Amino acid sequence: MLLKIETEYYIYDSLEDLSEIQRSLLLRAKQNTHHAYAPYSKFYVGAAILTDDGKVIDGSNHENAAYPMCLCAEQVAIANFHQHRTDQKIKSIAISARTADKLIDSPVPPCGACRQILLEVAEKLKADYEVILQGETGKIFVIPSVKALLPIQFDSSNL
Ligand code: THU
């Protein structure tokens, strides 16, 4: 038997195509790139989480001279979400990036490790959520299901 996995996402041309809520979350993620500490890669990532009650929770990447200790923006945002001790669910996360070297004109998808972390929180909350991606400019991806980003995932049910 052959099974096929499909991932659905929307592609938009500009910020105008988003809802006001999505647009302001993405703009917040872009702002958060300015709070990144990324002196080594000079790749500044910002994330912003929107909870069901309208709270916005921020994250940005934090690097270290000991390279493997780098924290991705998504991981910082999720840790920050937990720190808020909220019982709210996550509605969306927006992620953006910029670099000193060139204009990033395509969406920057979360790395594999971040997908694992983003998924864990969806499992914990028992609620899927949306992922919004854009570089500094260019197309915007809206992925309605974070779970779709990591099919056949390892989770607590495997332990
Ligand atoms: N980075 C993130 O913040 N999120 C990702 O999903 C991919 C990579 C950061 C880690 C590192 O500080 C820089 O981007 C370059 O890899």
Coordinates of N, CA, C and O and ligand atoms in Angstrom, one line a residue:
M1 N 0.8 -1.2 0.0 CA 0.0 0.0 0.0 C 0.9 1.2 0.0 O 1.8 1.3 0.8
L2 N 0.6 2.2 -0.9 CA 1.3 3.4 -0.9 C 0.4 4.5 -0.4 O -0.7 4.7 -0.8
L3 N 0.9 5.3 0.6 CA 0.2 6.4 1.1 C 0.8 7.7 0.7 O 2.1 7.8 0.5
K4 N 0.0 8.7 0.4 CA 0.5 9.9 -0.1 C 0.2 11.0 1.0 O -0.9 11.0 1.5
I5 N 1.2 11.9 1.2 CA 1.0 13.0 2.2 C 0.9 14.3 1.4 O 1.8 14.6 0.6
E6 N -0.1 15.0 1.7 CA -0.3 16.3 1.0 C -0.2 17.5 2.0 O -0.7 17.3 3.2
T7 N 0.4 18.5 1.7 CA 0.4 19.7 2.5 C -0.2 20.9 1.8 O 0.1 21.2 0.6
E8 N -1.2 21.5 2.4 CA -1.9 22.6 1.8 C -1.4 23.9 2.3 O -1.3 24.0 3.6
Y9 N -1.2 24.9 1.5 CA -1.0 26.2 2.0 C -1.4 27.2 0.9 O -1.4 26.9 -0.3
Y10 N -1.6 28.4 1.4 CA -2.0 29.5 0.5 C -0.8 30.3 0.2 O 0.1 30.5 1.1
I11 N -0.7 30.8 -1.0 CA 0.3 31.8 -1.4 C -0.3 33.1 -1.8 O -1.2 33.1 -2.6
Y12 N 0.2 34.1 -1.1 CA -0.4 35.5 -1.4 C 0.8 36.4 -1.9 O 1.9 36.2 -1.6
D13 N 0.3 37.4 -2.7 CA 1.3 38.2 -3.3 C 1.8 39.4 -2.4 O 2.9 39.9 -2.5
S14 N 0.9 39.8 -1.6 CA 1.2 41.0 -0.8 C 0.5 41.0 0.6 O -0.5 40.3 0.7
L15 N 0.9 41.9 1.4 CA 0.3 42.0 2.8 C -1.2 42.4 2.7 O -1.9 42.0 3.5
E16 N -1.5 43.1 1.6 CA -2.9 43.5 1.4 C -3.8 42.3 1.3 O -5.0 42.4 1.5
D17 N -3.3 41.1 0.9 CA -4.1 40.0 0.7 C -4.4 39.3 2.0 O -5.3 38.3 2.0
L18 N -3.8 39.7 3.1 CA -4.0 39.0 4.4 C -5.1 39.7 5.1 O -5.5 40.9 4.8
S19 N -5.7 39.0 6.1 CA -6.6 39.7 7.0 C -5.8 40.7 7.9 O -4.6 40.6 8.0
E20 N -6.5 41.7 8.5 CA -5.8 42.7 9.3 C -5.1 42.0 10.4 O -3.9 42.4 10.8
I21 N -5.7 41.0 11.0 CA -5.0 40.3 12.1 C -3.7 39.6 11.7 O -2.7 39.7 12.3
Q22 N -3.8 38.9 10.5 CA -2.6 38.2 10.0 C -1.5 39.2 9.7 O -0.4 39.0 9.9
R23 N -2.0 40.3 9.0 CA -1.0 41.3 8.6 C -0.3 41.9 9.8 O 1.0 42.1 9.8
S24 N -1.0 42.3 10.9 CA -0.3 42.9 12.0 C 0.6 41.9 12.7 O 1.6 42.3 13.2
L25 N 0.2 40.6 12.7 CA 1.1 39.6 13.3 C 2.4 39.5 12.5 O 3.5 39.4 13.1
L26 N 2.2 39.5 11.2 CA 3.4 39.4 10.4 C 4.3 40.6 10.5 O 5.6 40.5 10.6
L27 N 3.7 41.8 10.6 CA 4.5 43.0 10.8 C 5.2 42.9 12.2 O 6.4 43.4 12.3
R28 N 4.6 42.3 13.2 CA 5.2 42.2 14.5 C 6.4 41.3 14.4 O 7.5 41.5 15.0
A29 N 6.3 40.2 13.6 CA 7.4 39.2 13.4 C 8.6 40.0 12.8 O 9.7 39.8 13.1
K30 N 8.2 40.8 11.8 CA 9.3 41.6 11.1 C 10.0 42.5 12.1 O 11.2 42.6 12.1
Q31 N 9.2 43.2 12.9 CA 9.8 44.0 13.9 C 10.7 43.2 14.8 O 11.8 43.7 15.2
N32 N 10.3 42.0 15.2 CA 11.1 41.2 16.1 C 12.4 40.8 15.5 O 13.3 40.4 16.3
T33 N 12.6 40.8 14.2 CA 13.9 40.5 13.6 C 14.9 41.5 14.2 O 16.1 41.3 14.2
H34 N 14.5 42.7 14.6 CA 15.4 43.7 15.1 C 15.8 43.5 16.5 O 16.7 44.2 17.1
H35 N 15.2 42.5 17.2 CA 15.6 42.1 18.5 C 16.4 40.9 18.5 O 16.8 40.4 19.6
A36 N 16.7 40.4 17.3 CA 17.5 39.1 17.3 C 19.0 39.5 17.7 O 19.5 40.6 17.5
Y37 N 19.6 38.5 18.3 CA 21.1 38.6 18.5 C 21.7 37.5 17.6 O 21.8 36.4 18.0
A38 N 22.2 38.0 16.5 CA 22.7 37.1 15.5 C 24.0 37.6 14.9 O 24.1 37.8 13.7
P39 N 25.0 37.8 15.8 CA 26.3 38.4 15.2 C 27.1 37.5 14.4 O 28.0 37.9 13.6
Y40 N 26.8 36.2 14.4 CA 27.6 35.2 13.7 C 27.0 35.0 12.3 O 27.7 35.1 11.3
S41 N 25.7 34.6 12.3 CA 25.1 34.4 10.9 C 24.6 35.7 10.3 O 24.5 35.7 9.1
K42 N 24.4 36.7 11.1 CA 23.8 37.9 10.6 C 22.5 37.6 9.9 O 22.1 38.3 8.9
F43 N 21.8 36.6 10.3 CA 20.5 36.2 9.8 C 19.5 36.4 10.9 O 19.6 35.7 11.9
Y44 N 18.7 37.4 10.8 CA 17.9 37.9 11.9 C 16.5 37.4 11.7 O 15.8 37.8 10.7
V45 N 16.0 36.5 12.6 CA 14.7 35.9 12.4 C 13.8 36.5 13.5 O 14.2 36.6 14.7
G46 N 12.6 36.8 13.2 CA 11.6 37.2 14.1 C 10.3 36.3 14.1 O 10.0 35.9 13.0
A47 N 9.7 36.1 15.2 CA 8.5 35.3 15.3 C 7.5 36.1 16.2 O 7.9 36.8 17.1
A48 N 6.3 35.8 15.9 CA 5.2 36.4 16.8 C 4.1 35.4 16.8 O 3.6 34.9 15.8
I49 N 3.6 35.1 18.1 CA 2.5 34.2 18.3 C 1.3 35.0 18.7 O 1.4 35.9 19.5
L50 N 0.2 34.6 18.1 CA -1.1 35.3 18.5 C -1.9 34.2 19.2 O -2.1 33.1 18.7
T51 N -2.4 34.5 20.4 CA -3.2 33.6 21.2 C -4.7 33.9 20.9 O -5.0 35.0 20.3
D52 N -5.5 33.0 21.3 CA -6.9 33.1 21.0 C -7.6 34.3 21.6 O -8.5 34.9 21.1
D53 N -7.0 34.8 22.7 CA -7.5 36.0 23.3 C -6.9 37.3 22.8 O -7.0 38.4 23.4
G54 N -6.1 37.2 21.7 CA -5.5 38.4 21.1 C -4.2 38.9 21.6 O -3.7 39.9 21.2
K55 N -3.6 38.1 22.5 CA -2.3 38.5 23.0 C -1.2 38.1 22.0 O -1.3 37.1 21.3
V56 N -0.2 39.0 21.9 CA 0.9 38.7 20.9 C 2.2 38.4 21.7 O 2.5 39.1 22.7
I57 N 2.8 37.3 21.4 CA 4.0 36.9 22.2 C 5.2 36.8 21.2 O 5.1 36.2 20.1
D58 N 6.3 37.4 21.6 CA 7.4 37.6 20.6 C 8.5 36.6 20.8 O 8.7 36.0 21.8
G59 N 9.3 36.5 19.7 CA 10.6 35.7 19.7 C 11.5 36.2 18.7 O 11.1 36.7 17.6
S60 N 12.8 35.9 18.9 CA 13.8 36.2 17.9 C 15.0 35.3 18.2 O 15.1 34.7 19.3
N61 N 15.8 35.1 17.2 CA 16.9 34.1 17.4 C 18.1 34.7 18.2 O 18.3 35.9 18.1
H62 N 18.7 33.9 19.0 CA 19.8 34.3 19.8 C 21.0 33.3 19.7 O 20.8 32.1 19.9
E63 N 22.0 33.9 19.2 CA 23.2 33.0 18.9 C 24.3 33.1 20.0 O 24.2 33.9 20.9
N64 N 25.2 32.2 19.8 CA 26.3 32.1 20.8 C 27.6 31.8 20.1 O 27.5 31.1 19.1
A65 N 28.7 32.2 20.7 CA 30.0 31.9 20.1 C 30.2 30.3 20.0 O 30.9 29.8 19.1
A66 N 29.6 29.6 20.9 CA 29.5 28.2 20.8 C 28.3 27.9 19.9 O 27.1 27.8 20.4
Y67 N 28.5 27.7 18.6 CA 27.4 27.8 17.6 C 26.2 26.8 17.9 O 25.1 27.3 17.7
P68 N 26.4 25.6 18.4 CA 25.2 24.7 18.6 C 24.3 25.3 19.6 O 23.1 24.8 19.7
M69 N 24.7 26.2 20.4 CA 23.8 26.8 21.4 C 22.8 27.8 20.9 O 22.0 28.4 21.7
C70 N 22.8 28.1 19.6 CA 21.9 29.0 19.0 C 20.4 28.7 19.3 O 20.1 27.5 19.2
L71 N 19.7 29.7 19.6 CA 18.2 29.5 19.8 C 17.5 30.1 18.6 O 17.7 31.3 18.3
C72 N 16.6 29.3 18.0 CA 15.9 29.8 16.9 C 14.7 30.7 17.4 O 14.3 30.6 18.6
A73 N 14.3 31.6 16.6 CA 13.2 32.6 16.9 C 11.9 31.9 17.4 O 11.3 32.3 18.3
E74 N 11.6 30.8 16.7 CA 10.4 30.0 17.0 C 10.5 29.4 18.4 O 9.5 29.4 19.1
Q75 N 11.7 28.9 18.7 CA 11.9 28.3 20.0 C 11.7 29.3 21.1 O 11.1 29.0 22.2
V76 N 12.3 30.5 20.9 CA 12.2 31.6 21.9 C 10.8 32.0 22.1 O 10.3 32.2 23.2
A77 N 10.0 32.1 21.0 CA 8.6 32.5 21.0 C 7.8 31.5 21.8 O 7.0 31.8 22.6
I78 N 8.0 30.2 21.5 CA 7.3 29.1 22.2 C 7.6 29.1 23.7 O 6.7 29.0 24.6
A79 N 8.9 29.3 24.1 CA 9.3 29.3 25.5 C 8.6 30.5 26.1 O 8.1 30.4 27.3
N80 N 8.6 31.6 25.4 CA 8.0 32.9 25.9 C 6.4 32.6 26.1 O 5.9 33.1 27.1
F81 N 5.9 31.9 25.2 CA 4.4 31.6 25.3 C 4.2 30.8 26.6 O 3.3 31.1 27.4
H82 N 5.0 29.8 26.9 CA 4.9 29.0 28.1 C 5.1 29.9 29.4 O 4.4 29.7 30.4
Q83 N 6.0 30.8 29.2 CA 6.3 31.7 30.4 C 5.1 32.5 30.8 O 5.0 32.9 31.9
H84 N 4.2 32.8 29.8 CA 3.0 33.6 30.1 C 2.0 32.8 30.9 O 1.0 33.4 31.3
R85 N 2.2 31.5 31.0 CA 1.3 30.7 31.8 C -0.1 30.9 31.4 O -1.0 30.9 32.2
T86 N -0.3 31.1 30.1 CA -1.7 31.3 29.7 C -2.4 30.0 29.4 O -1.7 29.0 29.0
D87 N -3.7 29.9 29.6 CA -4.4 28.7 29.2 C -5.0 28.9 27.8 O -5.8 28.1 27.4
Q88 N -4.6 30.0 27.2 CA -5.1 30.2 25.8 C -4.5 29.3 24.8 O -3.3 28.9 25.0
K89 N -5.2 29.1 23.7 CA -4.6 28.3 22.6 C -3.9 29.3 21.7 O -4.1 30.5 21.8
I90 N -3.1 28.7 20.8 CA -2.4 29.6 19.8 C -3.3 29.6 18.5 O -3.8 28.6 18.0
K91 N -3.5 30.8 18.0 CA -4.2 31.0 16.8 C -3.3 30.9 15.6 O -3.5 30.2 14.6
S92 N -2.2 31.7 15.7 CA -1.2 31.7 14.6 C 0.2 32.0 15.1 O 0.3 32.6 16.1
I93 N 1.2 31.6 14.2 CA 2.5 32.1 14.5 C 3.0 32.7 13.1 O 2.8 32.1 12.1
A94 N 3.6 33.9 13.2 CA 4.2 34.5 12.0 C 5.7 34.5 12.1 O 6.2 34.7 13.2
I95 N 6.4 34.3 11.0 CA 7.8 34.2 11.1 C 8.4 35.0 9.9 O 7.9 34.8 8.7
S96 N 9.4 35.8 10.2 CA 10.0 36.5 9.1 C 11.6 36.6 9.3 O 12.0 36.2 10.4
A97 N 12.3 36.9 8.3 CA 13.8 37.0 8.5 C 14.3 38.0 7.6 O 13.8 38.4 6.5
R98 N 15.5 38.6 8.0 CA 16.3 39.4 7.1 C 17.7 39.2 7.4 O 18.1 38.6 8.4
T99 N 18.6 39.6 6.5 CA 20.0 39.3 6.6 C 20.7 40.6 6.2 O 20.2 41.4 5.4
A100 N 22.0 40.7 6.6 CA 22.8 41.8 6.3 C 23.2 41.7 4.8 O 23.6 42.7 4.1
D101 N 23.3 40.5 4.3 CA 23.9 40.2 3.0 C 23.1 40.5 1.7 O 23.6 40.9 0.7
K102 N 21.8 40.2 1.8 CA 20.9 40.3 0.6 C 19.5 40.5 1.1 O 19.2 40.3 2.2
L103 N 18.7 40.8 0.1 CA 17.3 41.0 0.4 C 16.6 39.6 0.3 O 16.8 38.8 -0.6
I104 N 16.0 39.2 1.4 CA 15.3 37.9 1.4 C 13.9 38.1 0.8 O 13.0 38.8 1.4
D105 N 13.7 37.6 -0.4 CA 12.4 37.8 -1.1 C 11.6 36.6 -1.2 O 10.7 36.5 -2.0
S106 N 11.9 35.6 -0.4 CA 11.0 34.4 -0.3 C 10.8 34.0 1.1 O 11.7 34.3 2.0
P107 N 9.7 33.3 1.4 CA 9.5 32.9 2.8 C 10.6 32.0 3.4 O 11.1 31.2 2.6
V108 N 10.9 32.2 4.7 CA 11.9 31.4 5.3 C 11.1 30.4 6.2 O 10.5 30.7 7.2
P109 N 11.1 29.1 5.8 CA 10.3 28.1 6.6 C 11.1 27.7 7.9 O 12.3 27.8 7.9
P110 N 10.3 27.3 8.9 CA 11.0 26.9 10.1 C 11.8 25.6 9.9 O 11.4 24.8 9.1
C111 N 13.0 25.6 10.6 CA 13.8 24.4 10.5 C 13.2 23.2 11.1 O 12.1 23.3 11.7
G112 N 13.7 22.0 10.8 CA 13.2 20.8 11.3 C 13.0 20.7 12.8 O 11.9 20.3 13.3
A113 N 14.0 21.2 13.5 CA 13.9 21.2 15.0 C 12.8 22.1 15.5 O 12.0 21.7 16.4
C114 N 12.6 23.2 14.8 CA 11.5 24.1 15.2 C 10.2 23.5 14.9 O 9.2 23.7 15.7
R115 N 10.1 22.8 13.8 CA 8.8 22.1 13.5 C 8.4 21.2 14.6 O 7.3 21.1 15.0
Q116 N 9.4 20.5 15.1 CA 9.2 19.5 16.2 C 8.6 20.3 17.4 O 7.7 19.8 18.1
I117 N 9.2 21.4 17.7 CA 8.8 22.2 18.9 C 7.5 22.8 18.7 O 6.6 22.9 19.6
L118 N 7.2 23.3 17.5 CA 5.9 24.0 17.1 C 4.8 22.9 17.3 O 3.7 23.2 17.7
L119 N 5.1 21.7 16.9 CA 4.1 20.6 16.9 C 3.8 20.2 18.3 O 2.7 19.9 18.7
E120 N 4.9 20.1 19.1 CA 4.7 19.7 20.5 C 3.7 20.6 21.2 O 2.8 20.1 22.0
V121 N 3.7 21.9 21.0 CA 2.8 22.8 21.6 C 1.4 22.6 21.1 O 0.4 22.7 21.8
A122 N 1.3 22.3 19.8 CA -0.1 22.0 19.2 C -0.7 20.7 19.9 O -1.8 20.7 20.2
E123 N 0.2 19.7 20.1 CA -0.2 18.5 20.8 C -0.7 18.8 22.2 O -1.7 18.4 22.7
K124 N 0.2 19.6 22.9 CA -0.1 20.0 24.3 C -1.4 20.7 24.4 O -2.2 20.5 25.4
L125 N -1.6 21.7 23.5 CA -2.9 22.5 23.6 C -4.1 21.8 23.0 O -5.2 22.3 23.1
K126 N -3.8 20.7 22.4 CA -4.8 19.9 21.6 C -5.5 20.9 20.6 O -6.7 20.9 20.4
A127 N -4.7 21.7 19.9 CA -5.2 22.6 19.0 C -4.2 22.9 17.9 O -3.1 23.3 18.3
D128 N -4.6 22.7 16.7 CA -3.7 23.1 15.6 C -3.7 24.6 15.4 O -4.6 25.3 15.9
Y129 N -2.7 25.1 14.7 CA -2.7 26.6 14.5 C -2.0 26.9 13.1 O -1.4 26.0 12.5
E130 N -2.2 28.1 12.7 CA -1.7 28.6 11.4 C -0.3 29.1 11.5 O 0.1 29.7 12.5
V131 N 0.4 29.0 10.4 CA 1.8 29.5 10.3 C 1.8 30.5 9.1 O 1.4 30.1 8.0
I132 N 2.3 31.7 9.4 CA 2.4 32.7 8.3 C 3.9 33.0 8.1 O 4.6 33.3 9.0
L133 N 4.3 32.9 6.8 CA 5.7 33.1 6.5 C 5.9 34.2 5.4 O 5.2 34.1 4.4
Q134 N 6.9 35.0 5.7 CA 7.4 35.9 4.6 C 8.8 36.3 4.9 O 9.2 36.4 6.0
G135 N 9.6 36.5 3.8 CA 10.9 37.1 4.0 C 10.7 38.6 4.2 O 9.8 39.0 4.9
E136 N 11.7 39.4 3.8 CA 11.5 40.8 4.0 C 10.4 41.3 3.0 O 9.8 42.3 3.3
T137 N 10.4 40.6 1.9 CA 9.4 41.0 0.9 C 9.0 39.8 0.1 O 9.4 38.7 0.5
G138 N 8.2 39.9 -0.9 CA 7.8 38.8 -1.8 C 6.6 38.0 -1.3 O 5.8 38.5 -0.4
K139 N 6.4 36.8 -1.8 CA 5.3 36.0 -1.6 C 5.1 35.7 -0.1 O 6.1 35.6 0.7
I140 N 3.9 35.5 0.3 CA 3.5 35.2 1.7 C 2.9 33.8 1.7 O 2.0 33.5 0.9
F141 N 3.4 32.9 2.5 CA 2.8 31.6 2.7 C 1.9 31.6 3.9 O 2.4 32.0 5.0
V142 N 0.7 31.1 3.8 CA -0.2 30.9 5.0 C -0.5 29.4 5.0 O -1.2 28.9 4.2
I143 N 0.0 28.7 6.0 CA -0.1 27.3 6.2 C -1.2 27.1 7.3 O -0.9 27.4 8.5
P144 N -2.4 26.6 7.0 CA -3.4 26.5 8.0 C -3.1 25.6 9.1 O -3.6 25.7 10.2
S145 N -2.3 24.6 8.9 CA -2.0 23.5 9.9 C -0.6 23.4 10.2 O 0.2 23.0 9.3
V146 N -0.1 23.7 11.4 CA 1.3 23.5 11.7 C 1.6 22.0 11.7 O 2.7 21.6 11.3
K147 N 0.6 21.2 11.9 CA 0.8 19.7 11.9 C 1.2 19.2 10.5 O 2.0 18.3 10.4
A148 N 0.7 19.9 9.5 CA 1.0 19.6 8.1 C 2.5 19.8 7.8 O 3.0 19.2 6.8
L149 N 3.2 20.6 8.6 CA 4.6 20.9 8.4 C 5.5 19.7 8.8 O 6.7 19.7 8.4
L150 N 5.0 18.8 9.6 CA 5.8 17.7 10.0 C 5.0 16.4 10.1 O 4.6 16.0 11.2
P151 N 4.8 15.8 8.9 CA 4.0 14.6 9.0 C 4.8 13.4 9.5 O 6.1 13.5 9.5
I152 N 4.2 12.4 10.0 CA 4.8 11.2 10.6 C 5.8 11.6 11.7 O 6.9 11.2 11.7
Q153 N 5.3 12.5 12.5 CA 6.1 13.1 13.6 C 6.3 12.1 14.7 O 5.5 11.3 15.0
F154 N 7.4 12.4 15.4 CA 7.7 11.7 16.7 C 7.0 12.6 17.8 O 7.2 13.8 17.8
D155 N 6.1 12.0 18.6 CA 5.5 12.7 19.7 C 5.4 11.8 20.9 O 5.8 10.7 20.9
S156 N 4.7 12.4 21.9 CA 4.6 11.7 23.2 C 4.0 10.3 23.1 O 4.2 9.4 23.9
S157 N 3.2 10.1 22.1 CA 2.5 8.8 21.9 C 3.5 7.7 21.5 O 3.2 6.5 21.6
N158 N 4.7 8.1 21.1 CA 5.7 7.2 20.7 C 6.6 6.7 21.8 O 7.4 5.8 21.7
L159 N 6.4 7.4 23.0 CA 7.3 7.1 24.1 C 6.8 5.8 24.9 O 5.6 5.6 24.9
Ligands
THU1 N1 17.0 30.2 12.6 C1 15.8 30.5 13.2 O1 15.7 31.4 14.1 N2 14.7 29.8 12.9 C2 14.7 28.8 12.0 O2 13.7 28.0 11.8 C3 15.9 28.6 11.1 C4 17.1 29.2 11.6 C5 18.2 31.0 13.0 C6 19.2 30.2 13.7 C7 20.5 31.0 13.5 O3 20.6 31.9 14.5 C8 20.2 31.6 12.1 O4 18.8 31.6 11.9 C9 20.9 31.0 11.0 O5 20.7 29.7 10.9

